[in-house]
Amino acid sequence: MTKVAIVTGAGSGIGKAAALALLQHGYRVALAGRRREPLEQTAAAAGDARNRALVVPTDVADPESVSALFARAKEAFGRLDVLFNNAGVGAPAVPLEDLTFDQWKKVVDINLTGMFLCTQEAFRLMKSQQPRGGRIINNGSISAHAPRPNSAPYTATKHAVTGLTKSTSLDGRKYDIACGQIDIGNAATDLAARMASGVPQANGQIAVEPLMDVAHVANAIVHMASLPLEANVQFMTVMATKMPFVGRG
């Protein structure tokens, strides 16, 4: 039986790399993201596997949009085996006291509420299908444990993701749903490109931080997705080597 995955934030970066890796390993994949064009580009990059990709423009912060995503995936593929909750954003790196409410709310709505909404829909589908169950993988962050300056919204939501992962893992047991989390340190994507030129550290210095090939993250996602449900591994950390994190720790 060909397995089915949904990847949010599949139009770029880690989400794109993970979606392509899953397609290359034989999965049927629903590609979710806010803009259709990047999703179509991801699908086109899959080459011969393009016919196993489903493009579904989705706003994960909108309950109706999320419901429509899972309905489309079920209609097209019949079931769901893997959800990679990857969609996420950050706020401008300004002092905490200067953040606007809207800047805070946007990060919370996408990084946390969006992940909850997708998890909720995955539960509804996974527990009702035959055979039932599946695997949910949440994209956390090293920043939740060692934040950079001026990153309160991102850091707070990624900390909350860990709580959501643990609760989902517990609540999913009775439905044969396993939930795990991957905490990534500086994968080489457009979002993290600034690390190569130096970013602020907790001690006030500007330090260059190493980047790792995003393929390593994609391979880790495929590995987690392929684990048997009994292997309910909750956390996996993937980092670039010799991370300096000056003053972060």
mmCIF file of C-alpha atoms in Angstrom:
data_model
loop_
_atom_site.group_PDB
_atom_site.id
_atom_site.type_symbol
_atom_site.label_atom_id
_atom_site.label_comp_id
_atom_site.label_asym_id
_atom_site.label_seq_id
_atom_site.Cartn_x
_atom_site.Cartn_y
_atom_site.Cartn_z
ATOM 1 C CA MET A 1 0.000 0.000 0.000
ATOM 2 C CA THR A 2 1.389 3.393 -1.026
ATOM 3 C CA LYS A 3 1.632 5.659 2.014
ATOM 4 C CA VAL A 4 0.149 9.151 2.064
ATOM 5 C CA ALA A 5 1.625 12.292 3.620
ATOM 6 C CA ILE A 6 0.595 15.910 4.087
ATOM 7 C CA VAL A 7 3.388 18.482 4.327
ATOM 8 C CA THR A 8 2.590 22.046 5.363
ATOM 9 C CA GLY A 9 4.852 24.861 4.262
ATOM 10 C CA ALA A 10 5.777 22.694 1.274
ATOM 11 C CA GLY A 11 6.541 25.557 -1.080
ATOM 12 C CA SER A 12 10.033 26.319 0.191
ATOM 13 C CA GLY A 13 12.856 25.418 2.545
ATOM 14 C CA ILE A 14 12.527 22.434 4.842
ATOM 15 C CA GLY A 15 8.952 21.708 3.777
ATOM 16 C CA LYS A 16 9.895 21.558 0.111
ATOM 17 C CA ALA A 17 12.918 19.343 0.789
ATOM 18 C CA ALA A 18 10.877 16.992 2.977
ATOM 19 C CA ALA A 19 8.024 16.768 0.479
ATOM 20 C CA LEU A 20 10.409 15.935 -2.367
ATOM 21 C CA ALA A 21 12.180 13.320 -0.254
ATOM 22 C CA LEU A 22 8.875 11.661 0.631
ATOM 23 C CA LEU A 23 7.829 11.662 -3.020
ATOM 24 C CA GLN A 24 11.176 10.129 -3.993
ATOM 25 C CA HIS A 25 10.531 7.372 -1.447
ATOM 26 C CA GLY A 26 7.206 6.476 -3.017
ATOM 27 C CA TYR A 27 4.759 8.474 -0.900
ATOM 28 C CA ARG A 28 1.740 10.267 -2.257
ATOM 29 C CA VAL A 29 2.033 13.786 -0.866
ATOM 30 C CA ALA A 30 -0.403 16.670 -0.429
ATOM 31 C CA LEU A 31 1.593 19.897 -0.687
ATOM 32 C CA ALA A 32 0.121 22.640 1.496
ATOM 33 C CA GLY A 33 1.129 26.283 1.660
ATOM 34 C CA ARG A 34 -0.303 29.756 1.346
ATOM 35 C CA ARG A 35 0.753 30.395 -2.271
ATOM 36 C CA ARG A 36 -0.008 28.115 -5.200
ATOM 37 C CA GLU A 37 3.003 29.017 -7.363
ATOM 38 C CA PRO A 38 5.723 27.760 -4.960
ATOM 39 C CA LEU A 39 3.711 24.573 -4.400
ATOM 40 C CA GLU A 40 3.518 24.010 -8.145
ATOM 41 C CA GLN A 41 7.288 24.515 -8.318
ATOM 42 C CA THR A 42 7.782 21.872 -5.637
ATOM 43 C CA ALA A 43 5.557 19.470 -7.545
ATOM 44 C CA ALA A 44 7.426 20.158 -10.788
ATOM 45 C CA ALA A 45 10.759 19.498 -9.042
ATOM 46 C CA ALA A 46 9.533 15.986 -8.196
ATOM 47 C CA GLY A 47 10.019 14.910 -11.812
ATOM 48 C CA ASP A 48 8.465 11.529 -12.518
ATOM 49 C CA ALA A 49 6.886 11.542 -9.042
ATOM 50 C CA ARG A 50 4.815 14.613 -9.944
ATOM 51 C CA ASN A 51 1.735 12.441 -10.477
ATOM 52 C CA ARG A 52 1.804 11.503 -6.784
ATOM 53 C CA ALA A 53 1.781 15.151 -5.631
ATOM 54 C CA LEU A 54 -1.397 17.085 -4.836
ATOM 55 C CA VAL A 55 -1.175 20.887 -4.664
ATOM 56 C CA VAL A 56 -3.547 22.379 -2.081
ATOM 57 C CA PRO A 57 -3.123 26.109 -1.284
ATOM 58 C CA THR A 58 -3.804 26.348 2.441
ATOM 59 C CA ASP A 59 -3.742 28.906 5.239
ATOM 60 C CA VAL A 60 -3.012 26.796 8.318
ATOM 61 C CA ALA A 61 -4.255 29.600 10.588
ATOM 62 C CA ASP A 62 -7.747 29.314 9.063
ATOM 63 C CA PRO A 63 -9.835 26.371 10.373
ATOM 64 C CA GLU A 64 -11.931 26.160 7.196
ATOM 65 C CA SER A 65 -8.840 26.143 4.985
ATOM 66 C CA VAL A 66 -7.283 23.367 7.074
ATOM 67 C CA SER A 67 -10.478 21.305 6.946
ATOM 68 C CA ALA A 68 -10.521 21.720 3.166
ATOM 69 C CA LEU A 69 -6.896 20.521 2.934
ATOM 70 C CA PHE A 70 -7.602 17.262 4.754
ATOM 71 C CA ALA A 71 -10.828 16.723 2.840
ATOM 72 C CA ARG A 72 -8.943 17.116 -0.467
ATOM 73 C CA ALA A 73 -6.244 14.697 0.668
ATOM 74 C CA LYS A 74 -8.820 12.122 1.728
ATOM 75 C CA GLU A 75 -10.748 12.507 -1.516
ATOM 76 C CA ALA A 76 -7.601 12.133 -3.634
ATOM 77 C CA PHE A 77 -5.692 9.518 -1.641
ATOM 78 C CA GLY A 78 -8.234 7.819 0.616
ATOM 79 C CA ARG A 79 -6.222 7.976 3.846
ATOM 80 C CA LEU A 80 -3.388 9.709 5.710
ATOM 81 C CA ASP A 81 -0.297 8.022 7.118
ATOM 82 C CA VAL A 82 2.005 10.971 7.864
ATOM 83 C CA LEU A 83 1.499 14.634 8.710
ATOM 84 C CA PHE A 84 4.587 16.859 8.743
ATOM 85 C CA ASN A 85 3.544 19.998 10.636
ATOM 86 C CA ASN A 86 6.195 22.269 9.180
ATOM 87 C CA ALA A 87 4.611 25.641 8.350
ATOM 88 C CA GLY A 88 6.071 28.445 10.435
ATOM 89 C CA VAL A 89 7.072 32.096 10.439
ATOM 90 C CA GLY A 90 9.066 34.498 12.580
ATOM 91 C CA ALA A 91 8.543 38.114 13.581
ATOM 92 C CA PRO A 92 10.860 41.058 12.902
ATOM 93 C CA ALA A 93 13.902 40.979 15.202
ATOM 94 C CA VAL A 94 12.915 44.043 17.194
ATOM 95 C CA PRO A 95 13.007 44.582 20.972
ATOM 96 C CA LEU A 96 10.225 42.712 22.749
ATOM 97 C CA GLU A 97 8.616 45.956 23.922
ATOM 98 C CA ASP A 98 8.377 47.208 20.334
ATOM 99 C CA LEU A 99 6.559 44.190 18.904
ATOM 100 C CA THR A 100 3.053 44.949 17.739
ATOM 101 C CA PHE A 101 0.126 42.784 18.714
ATOM 102 C CA ASP A 102 -0.413 41.823 15.083
ATOM 103 C CA GLN A 103 3.221 40.684 14.731
ATOM 104 C CA TRP A 104 2.880 38.516 17.836
ATOM 105 C CA LYS A 105 -0.502 37.126 16.800
ATOM 106 C CA LYS A 106 0.639 36.178 13.283
ATOM 107 C CA VAL A 107 3.425 33.977 14.654
ATOM 108 C CA VAL A 108 1.154 32.350 17.229
ATOM 109 C CA ASP A 109 -1.624 31.785 14.682
ATOM 110 C CA ILE A 110 0.667 30.021 12.203
ATOM 111 C CA ASN A 111 3.295 28.319 14.354
ATOM 112 C CA LEU A 112 1.025 27.072 17.132
ATOM 113 C CA THR A 113 -2.658 27.374 16.287
ATOM 114 C CA GLY A 114 -2.030 26.193 12.729
ATOM 115 C CA MET A 115 -0.176 23.152 14.016
ATOM 116 C CA PHE A 116 -3.025 22.373 16.415
ATOM 117 C CA LEU A 117 -5.657 22.674 13.678
ATOM 118 C CA CYS A 118 -3.740 20.320 11.385
ATOM 119 C CA THR A 119 -3.182 17.876 14.243
ATOM 120 C CA GLN A 120 -6.873 17.912 15.084
ATOM 121 C CA GLU A 121 -7.865 17.152 11.490
ATOM 122 C CA ALA A 122 -5.211 14.422 11.285
ATOM 123 C CA PHE A 123 -6.677 12.785 14.397
ATOM 124 C CA ARG A 124 -10.162 12.792 12.872
ATOM 125 C CA LEU A 125 -8.938 11.142 9.691
ATOM 126 C CA MET A 126 -6.367 8.741 11.148
ATOM 127 C CA LYS A 127 -8.634 7.279 13.807
ATOM 128 C CA SER A 128 -11.469 6.609 11.358
ATOM 129 C CA GLN A 129 -9.503 4.970 8.541
ATOM 130 C CA GLN A 130 -8.678 1.296 8.059
ATOM 131 C CA PRO A 131 -6.095 0.359 9.043
ATOM 132 C CA ARG A 132 -6.320 3.157 11.545
ATOM 133 C CA GLY A 133 -3.516 5.286 12.937
ATOM 134 C CA GLY A 134 -0.603 7.232 11.529
ATOM 135 C CA ARG A 135 2.351 9.422 12.414
ATOM 136 C CA ILE A 136 2.522 13.159 13.090
ATOM 137 C CA ILE A 137 5.890 14.938 12.945
ATOM 138 C CA ASN A 138 6.105 18.458 14.378
ATOM 139 C CA ASN A 139 8.799 20.935 13.399
ATOM 140 C CA GLY A 140 10.201 22.359 16.623
ATOM 141 C CA SER A 141 13.427 24.346 16.974
ATOM 142 C CA ILE A 142 16.693 24.526 18.871
ATOM 143 C CA SER A 143 15.662 28.139 19.489
ATOM 144 C CA ALA A 144 13.080 26.936 21.999
ATOM 145 C CA HIS A 145 15.946 25.886 24.275
ATOM 146 C CA ALA A 146 18.565 28.484 23.341
ATOM 147 C CA PRO A 147 16.843 31.575 21.921
ATOM 148 C CA ARG A 148 18.466 34.392 20.030
ATOM 149 C CA PRO A 149 17.909 37.990 21.120
ATOM 150 C CA ASN A 150 14.638 39.605 20.038
ATOM 151 C CA SER A 151 12.896 36.343 19.155
ATOM 152 C CA ALA A 152 10.114 36.121 21.757
ATOM 153 C CA PRO A 153 7.216 35.139 19.436
ATOM 154 C CA TYR A 154 9.149 32.450 17.564
ATOM 155 C CA THR A 155 10.804 31.062 20.690
ATOM 156 C CA ALA A 156 7.548 31.027 22.675
ATOM 157 C CA THR A 157 5.631 29.204 19.967
ATOM 158 C CA LYS A 158 8.366 26.620 19.434
ATOM 159 C CA HIS A 159 8.416 25.993 23.197
ATOM 160 C CA ALA A 160 4.656 25.472 22.983
ATOM 161 C CA VAL A 161 5.113 23.051 20.096
ATOM 162 C CA THR A 162 6.980 20.737 22.465
ATOM 163 C CA GLY A 163 3.979 20.716 24.801
ATOM 164 C CA LEU A 164 1.680 20.018 21.884
ATOM 165 C CA THR A 165 3.917 17.169 20.736
ATOM 166 C CA LYS A 166 3.885 15.522 24.161
ATOM 167 C CA SER A 167 0.123 15.892 24.557
ATOM 168 C CA THR A 168 -0.506 14.632 21.026
ATOM 169 C CA SER A 169 1.743 11.630 21.636
ATOM 170 C CA LEU A 170 -0.224 10.773 24.774
ATOM 171 C CA ASP A 171 -3.698 11.410 23.379
ATOM 172 C CA GLY A 172 -2.989 9.591 20.130
ATOM 173 C CA ARG A 173 -2.030 6.273 21.706
ATOM 174 C CA LYS A 174 -5.589 4.971 21.865
ATOM 175 C CA TYR A 175 -5.959 5.604 18.127
ATOM 176 C CA ASP A 176 -2.555 4.150 17.106
ATOM 177 C CA ILE A 177 -1.331 7.660 16.286
ATOM 178 C CA ALA A 178 2.314 8.344 17.099
ATOM 179 C CA CYS A 179 3.620 11.903 17.370
ATOM 180 C CA GLY A 180 7.236 13.039 17.292
ATOM 181 C CA GLN A 181 9.160 16.271 16.936
ATOM 182 C CA ILE A 182 12.283 17.318 15.099
ATOM 183 C CA ASP A 183 14.354 20.219 16.456
ATOM 184 C CA ILE A 184 16.488 21.605 13.672
ATOM 185 C CA GLY A 185 19.612 23.724 13.957
ATOM 186 C CA ASN A 186 20.352 25.946 10.949
ATOM 187 C CA ALA A 187 19.448 24.047 7.807
ATOM 188 C CA ALA A 188 20.632 25.832 4.672
ATOM 189 C CA THR A 189 17.425 27.434 3.406
ATOM 190 C CA ASP A 190 16.555 30.944 2.263
ATOM 191 C CA LEU A 191 15.128 31.607 5.713
ATOM 192 C CA ALA A 192 18.427 30.743 7.431
ATOM 193 C CA ALA A 193 20.799 32.265 4.855
ATOM 194 C CA ARG A 194 21.539 35.230 7.128
ATOM 195 C CA MET A 195 23.296 32.902 9.592
ATOM 196 C CA ALA A 196 26.234 32.638 7.196
ATOM 197 C CA SER A 197 26.922 36.377 7.476
ATOM 198 C CA GLY A 198 26.535 36.558 11.253
ATOM 199 C CA VAL A 199 23.608 36.952 13.627
ATOM 200 C CA PRO A 200 23.282 38.461 17.151
ATOM 201 C CA GLN A 201 24.135 36.238 20.113
ATOM 202 C CA ALA A 202 23.040 36.466 23.745
ATOM 203 C CA ASN A 203 26.338 38.087 24.798
ATOM 204 C CA GLY A 204 25.945 40.908 22.292
ATOM 205 C CA GLN A 205 28.371 39.554 19.711
ATOM 206 C CA ILE A 206 27.613 38.962 16.052
ATOM 207 C CA ALA A 207 28.681 35.423 15.167
ATOM 208 C CA VAL A 208 28.617 33.351 12.004
ATOM 209 C CA GLU A 209 26.729 30.090 12.508
ATOM 210 C CA PRO A 210 27.340 26.979 10.369
ATOM 211 C CA LEU A 211 24.609 25.720 8.072
ATOM 212 C CA MET A 212 23.902 22.130 7.119
ATOM 213 C CA ASP A 213 22.505 20.706 3.905
ATOM 214 C CA VAL A 214 18.704 20.695 4.127
ATOM 215 C CA ALA A 215 18.819 17.190 2.630
ATOM 216 C CA HIS A 216 19.931 15.892 6.048
ATOM 217 C CA VAL A 217 16.703 17.239 7.539
ATOM 218 C CA ALA A 218 14.622 15.787 4.718
ATOM 219 C CA ASN A 219 16.242 12.385 5.235
ATOM 220 C CA ALA A 220 15.479 12.582 8.955
ATOM 221 C CA ILE A 221 11.817 13.276 8.181
ATOM 222 C CA VAL A 222 11.649 10.268 5.869
ATOM 223 C CA HIS A 223 13.276 8.140 8.574
ATOM 224 C CA MET A 224 10.790 9.278 11.226
ATOM 225 C CA ALA A 225 7.895 8.759 8.812
ATOM 226 C CA SER A 226 8.978 5.193 8.060
ATOM 227 C CA LEU A 227 9.312 4.067 11.691
ATOM 228 C CA PRO A 228 6.705 1.560 12.870
ATOM 229 C CA LEU A 229 4.056 3.158 15.048
ATOM 230 C CA GLU A 230 5.257 1.133 18.035
ATOM 231 C CA ALA A 231 8.530 3.075 17.810
ATOM 232 C CA ASN A 232 6.966 6.244 19.202
ATOM 233 C CA VAL A 233 10.189 8.276 19.148
ATOM 234 C CA GLN A 234 9.194 11.706 20.369
ATOM 235 C CA PHE A 235 12.233 13.865 19.700
ATOM 236 C CA MET A 236 14.996 14.040 17.130
ATOM 237 C CA THR A 237 17.604 16.804 16.942
ATOM 238 C CA VAL A 238 19.391 17.599 13.698
ATOM 239 C CA MET A 239 22.129 20.227 13.877
ATOM 240 C CA ALA A 240 25.008 21.600 11.886
ATOM 241 C CA THR A 241 28.374 20.571 13.311
ATOM 242 C CA LYS A 242 30.318 22.779 15.700
ATOM 243 C CA MET A 243 27.498 25.205 16.320
ATOM 244 C CA PRO A 244 29.022 28.116 18.234
ATOM 245 C CA PHE A 245 25.819 29.601 19.754
ATOM 246 C CA VAL A 246 27.907 32.164 21.611
ATOM 247 C CA GLY A 247 26.164 32.887 24.881
ATOM 248 C CA ARG A 248 23.258 30.631 23.945
ATOM 249 C CA GLY A 249 23.074 27.839 26.441
#
